Amino acid sequence: EAGVAQSPRYKIIEKRQSVAFWCNPISGHATLYWYQQILGQGPKLLIQFQNNGVVDDSQLPKDRFSAERLKGVDSTLKIQPAKLEDSAVYLCASSPPGREHYEQYFGPGTRLTVT
Amino acid sequence: TQLLEQSPQFLSIQEGENLTVYCNSSSVFSSLQWYRQEPGEGPVLLVTVVTGGEVKKLKRLTFQFGDARKDSSLHITAAQTGDTGLYLCAGLQGGKLIFGQGTELSVKP
């Protein structure tokens, strides 16, 4: 079974530029999460989708971050404009039906460097 | 302020030694999970503990959930170089997983 796919794996941009990350969850997983992991810290939830609806985006900085999951499958996370403090690894995860929170399968992440 | 505090933050040991990593909080969690993360990869779930006082064993790894569901520990017996990685605890609270800052384990041959 294929795991959670993310692209790109690495991205370097200058501050005030925009960037987008893509995630394709495990087939059949209705729940999708985006996390931000700053160096030396644990992942922090940014947004959680159930199919194509948002369940929790309370920690998403909505003035610059946006995310969508239009067809309930793959998802895109965008940052515009980027700040230096956005440098982090952005992780996507998905859960099988009925196992939300108890089983999360993570992708390899996208390492973003903002200069 | 970190809701889940892990200790130690860094641990370097020799192969064959035993070690314990702690995950502490003043808050109660519905369940608690332990993950292992290698460089350049996402976290991989090791175990989920749900009941206060629960003990789970996974080969050389033993996980315990505190009676009050506020803390947990991970004990590794006879560590191997393949155990090297970042160990993360994560508690379920308010429908959201809250992660600790991680314990970076290095096992030297």
PDB file of N, CA and C in Angstrom, chain B residues 4-46:
ATOM      1  N   LEU B   4       3.074  19.322  26.746  1.00  0.00           N
ATOM      2  CA  LEU B   4       3.686  18.030  27.018  1.00  0.00           C
ATOM      3  C   LEU B   4       5.196  18.206  27.061  1.00  0.00           C
ATOM      4  N   GLU B   5       5.782  17.928  28.208  1.00  0.00           N
ATOM      5  CA  GLU B   5       7.221  18.075  28.379  1.00  0.00           C
ATOM      6  C   GLU B   5       7.890  16.711  28.303  1.00  0.00           C
ATOM      7  N   GLN B   6       8.859  16.582  27.414  1.00  0.00           N
ATOM      8  CA  GLN B   6       9.607  15.342  27.316  1.00  0.00           C
ATOM      9  C   GLN B   6      10.985  15.523  27.935  1.00  0.00           C
ATOM     10  N   SER B   7      11.452  14.463  28.578  1.00  0.00           N
ATOM     11  CA  SER B   7      12.803  14.498  29.138  1.00  0.00           C
ATOM     12  C   SER B   7      13.426  13.109  29.041  1.00  0.00           C
ATOM     13  N   PRO B   8      14.732  13.048  28.813  1.00  0.00           N
ATOM     14  CA  PRO B   8      15.562  14.198  28.473  1.00  0.00           C
ATOM     15  C   PRO B   8      15.320  14.639  27.029  1.00  0.00           C
ATOM     16  N   GLN B   9      15.853  15.799  26.677  1.00  0.00           N
ATOM     17  CA  GLN B   9      15.713  16.260  25.295  1.00  0.00           C
ATOM     18  C   GLN B   9      16.714  15.567  24.394  1.00  0.00           C
ATOM     19  N   PHE B  10      17.884  15.242  24.928  1.00  0.00           N
ATOM     20  CA  PHE B  10      18.927  14.548  24.180  1.00  0.00           C
ATOM     21  C   PHE B  10      19.462  13.400  25.027  1.00  0.00           C
ATOM     22  N   LEU B  11      19.758  12.289  24.377  1.00  0.00           N
ATOM     23  CA  LEU B  11      20.270  11.123  25.079  1.00  0.00           C
ATOM     24  C   LEU B  11      21.225  10.388  24.155  1.00  0.00           C
ATOM     25  N   SER B  12      22.452  10.192  24.635  1.00  0.00           N
ATOM     26  CA  SER B  12      23.449   9.469  23.854  1.00  0.00           C
ATOM     27  C   SER B  12      23.946   8.301  24.695  1.00  0.00           C
ATOM     28  N   ILE B  13      23.773   7.094  24.212  1.00  0.00           N
ATOM     29  CA  ILE B  13      24.134   5.917  24.986  1.00  0.00           C
ATOM     30  C   ILE B  13      24.875   4.917  24.104  1.00  0.00           C
ATOM     31  N   GLN B  14      25.437   3.902  24.749  1.00  0.00           N
ATOM     32  CA  GLN B  14      26.107   2.827  24.033  1.00  0.00           C
ATOM     33  C   GLN B  14      25.120   1.704  23.752  1.00  0.00           C
ATOM     34  N   GLU B  15      25.369   1.001  22.677  1.00  0.00           N
ATOM     35  CA  GLU B  15      24.559  -0.168  22.334  1.00  0.00           C
ATOM     36  C   GLU B  15      24.527  -1.130  23.521  1.00  0.00           C
ATOM     37  N   GLY B  16      23.351  -1.671  23.797  1.00  0.00           N
ATOM     38  CA  GLY B  16      23.221  -2.630  24.890  1.00  0.00           C
ATOM     39  C   GLY B  16      22.712  -2.023  26.180  1.00  0.00           C
ATOM     40  N   GLU B  17      22.782  -0.712  26.296  1.00  0.00           N
ATOM     41  CA  GLU B  17      22.300  -0.048  27.508  1.00  0.00           C
ATOM     42  C   GLU B  17      20.786   0.055  27.491  1.00  0.00           C
ATOM     43  N   ASN B  18      20.224   0.274  28.682  1.00  0.00           N
ATOM     44  CA  ASN B  18      18.779   0.523  28.820  1.00  0.00           C
ATOM     45  C   ASN B  18      18.543   2.027  28.971  1.00  0.00           C
ATOM     46  N   LEU B  19      17.352   2.479  28.617  1.00  0.00           N
ATOM     47  CA  LEU B  19      17.036   3.897  28.767  1.00  0.00           C
ATOM     48  C   LEU B  19      15.536   4.083  28.961  1.00  0.00           C
ATOM     49  N   THR B  20      15.192   5.209  29.567  1.00  0.00           N
ATOM     50  CA  THR B  20      13.779   5.577  29.742  1.00  0.00           C
ATOM     51  C   THR B  20      13.589   7.026  29.333  1.00  0.00           C
ATOM     52  N   VAL B  21      12.546   7.267  28.568  1.00  0.00           N
ATOM     53  CA  VAL B  21      12.166   8.617  28.152  1.00  0.00           C
ATOM     54  C   VAL B  21      10.822   8.934  28.794  1.00  0.00           C
ATOM     55  N   TYR B  22      10.694  10.168  29.286  1.00  0.00           N
ATOM     56  CA  TYR B  22       9.488  10.554  30.008  1.00  0.00           C
ATOM     57  C   TYR B  22       8.709  11.626  29.248  1.00  0.00           C
ATOM     58  N   CYS B  23       7.399  11.579  29.446  1.00  0.00           N
ATOM     59  CA  CYS B  23       6.491  12.533  28.819  1.00  0.00           C
ATOM     60  C   CYS B  23       5.513  12.980  29.902  1.00  0.00           C
ATOM     61  N   ASN B  24       5.588  14.248  30.305  1.00  0.00           N
ATOM     62  CA  ASN B  24       4.813  14.715  31.449  1.00  0.00           C
ATOM     63  C   ASN B  24       3.949  15.922  31.124  1.00  0.00           C
ATOM     64  N   SER B  25       2.814  15.999  31.800  1.00  0.00           N
ATOM     65  CA  SER B  25       1.901  17.129  31.611  1.00  0.00           C
ATOM     66  C   SER B  25       1.082  17.334  32.875  1.00  0.00           C
ATOM     67  N   SER B  26       0.552  18.525  33.022  1.00  0.00           N
ATOM     68  CA  SER B  26      -0.384  18.786  34.109  1.00  0.00           C
ATOM     69  C   SER B  26      -1.816  18.569  33.639  1.00  0.00           C
ATOM     70  N   SER B  27      -1.975  18.245  32.349  1.00  0.00           N
ATOM     71  CA  SER B  27      -3.302  18.048  31.769  1.00  0.00           C
ATOM     72  C   SER B  27      -3.589  16.560  31.583  1.00  0.00           C
ATOM     73  N   VAL B  28      -4.872  16.245  31.544  1.00  0.00           N
ATOM     74  CA  VAL B  28      -5.321  14.872  31.314  1.00  0.00           C
ATOM     75  C   VAL B  28      -5.549  14.667  29.817  1.00  0.00           C
ATOM     76  N   PHE B  29      -5.158  13.507  29.334  1.00  0.00           N
ATOM     77  CA  PHE B  29      -5.336  13.184  27.922  1.00  0.00           C
ATOM     78  C   PHE B  29      -6.228  11.955  27.761  1.00  0.00           C
ATOM     79  N   SER B  30      -7.017  11.945  26.687  1.00  0.00           N
ATOM     80  CA  SER B  30      -7.880  10.801  26.381  1.00  0.00           C
ATOM     81  C   SER B  30      -7.044   9.586  26.034  1.00  0.00           C
ATOM     82  N   SER B  31      -5.967   9.814  25.353  1.00  0.00           N
ATOM     83  CA  SER B  31      -5.049   8.744  24.974  1.00  0.00           C
ATOM     84  C   SER B  31      -3.694   9.372  24.721  1.00  0.00           C
ATOM     85  N   LEU B  32      -2.698   8.534  24.623  1.00  0.00           N
ATOM     86  CA  LEU B  32      -1.359   9.046  24.376  1.00  0.00           C
ATOM     87  C   LEU B  32      -0.656   8.132  23.386  1.00  0.00           C
ATOM     88  N   GLN B  33       0.069   8.735  22.467  1.00  0.00           N
ATOM     89  CA  GLN B  33       0.772   7.979  21.444  1.00  0.00           C
ATOM     90  C   GLN B  33       2.259   8.266  21.509  1.00  0.00           C
ATOM     91  N   TRP B  34       3.034   7.292  21.072  1.00  0.00           N
ATOM     92  CA  TRP B  34       4.473   7.465  20.905  1.00  0.00           C
ATOM     93  C   TRP B  34       4.820   7.246  19.442  1.00  0.00           C
ATOM     94  N   TYR B  35       5.653   8.150  18.909  1.00  0.00           N
ATOM     95  CA  TYR B  35       6.120   8.075  17.534  1.00  0.00           C
ATOM     96  C   TYR B  35       7.649   8.074  17.519  1.00  0.00           C
ATOM     97  N   ARG B  36       8.190   7.526  16.441  1.00  0.00           N
ATOM     98  CA  ARG B  36       9.635   7.612  16.189  1.00  0.00           C
ATOM     99  C   ARG B  36       9.814   8.269  14.824  1.00  0.00           C
ATOM    100  N   GLN B  37      10.722   9.251  14.775  1.00  0.00           N
ATOM    101  CA  GLN B  37      10.953   9.989  13.537  1.00  0.00           C
ATOM    102  C   GLN B  37      12.434   9.953  13.192  1.00  0.00           C
ATOM    103  N   GLU B  38      12.729   9.550  11.964  1.00  0.00           N
ATOM    104  CA  GLU B  38      14.116   9.541  11.490  1.00  0.00           C
ATOM    105  C   GLU B  38      14.342  10.775  10.622  1.00  0.00           C
ATOM    106  N   PRO B  39      15.587  11.194  10.481  1.00  0.00           N
ATOM    107  CA  PRO B  39      15.879  12.409   9.684  1.00  0.00           C
ATOM    108  C   PRO B  39      15.309  12.318   8.274  1.00  0.00           C
ATOM    109  N   GLY B  40      14.622  13.377   7.863  1.00  0.00           N
ATOM    110  CA  GLY B  40      14.077  13.423   6.515  1.00  0.00           C
ATOM    111  C   GLY B  40      12.813  12.617   6.326  1.00  0.00           C
ATOM    112  N   GLU B  41      12.262  12.089   7.403  1.00  0.00           N
ATOM    113  CA  GLU B  41      11.041  11.287   7.299  1.00  0.00           C
ATOM    114  C   GLU B  41       9.982  11.826   8.257  1.00  0.00           C
ATOM    115  N   GLY B  42       8.740  11.396   8.040  1.00  0.00           N
ATOM    116  CA  GLY B  42       7.686  11.765   8.967  1.00  0.00           C
ATOM    117  C   GLY B  42       7.666  10.818  10.156  1.00  0.00           C
ATOM    118  N   PRO B  43       6.995  11.208  11.232  1.00  0.00           N
ATOM    119  CA  PRO B  43       6.879  10.328  12.408  1.00  0.00           C
ATOM    120  C   PRO B  43       6.143   9.040  12.055  1.00  0.00           C
ATOM    121  N   VAL B  44       6.553   7.955  12.718  1.00  0.00           N
ATOM    122  CA  VAL B  44       5.903   6.658  12.537  1.00  0.00           C
ATOM    123  C   VAL B  44       5.337   6.232  13.882  1.00  0.00           C
ATOM    124  N   LEU B  45       4.054   5.909  13.902  1.00  0.00           N
ATOM    125  CA  LEU B  45       3.385   5.532  15.141  1.00  0.00           C
ATOM    126  C   LEU B  45       3.947   4.217  15.681  1.00  0.00           C
ATOM    127  N   LEU B  46       4.303   4.232  16.975  1.00  0.00           N
ATOM    128  CA  LEU B  46       4.780   3.025  17.642  1.00  0.00           C
ATOM    129  C   LEU B  46       3.655   2.367  18.441  1.00  0.00           C
TER     130      LEU B  46
END
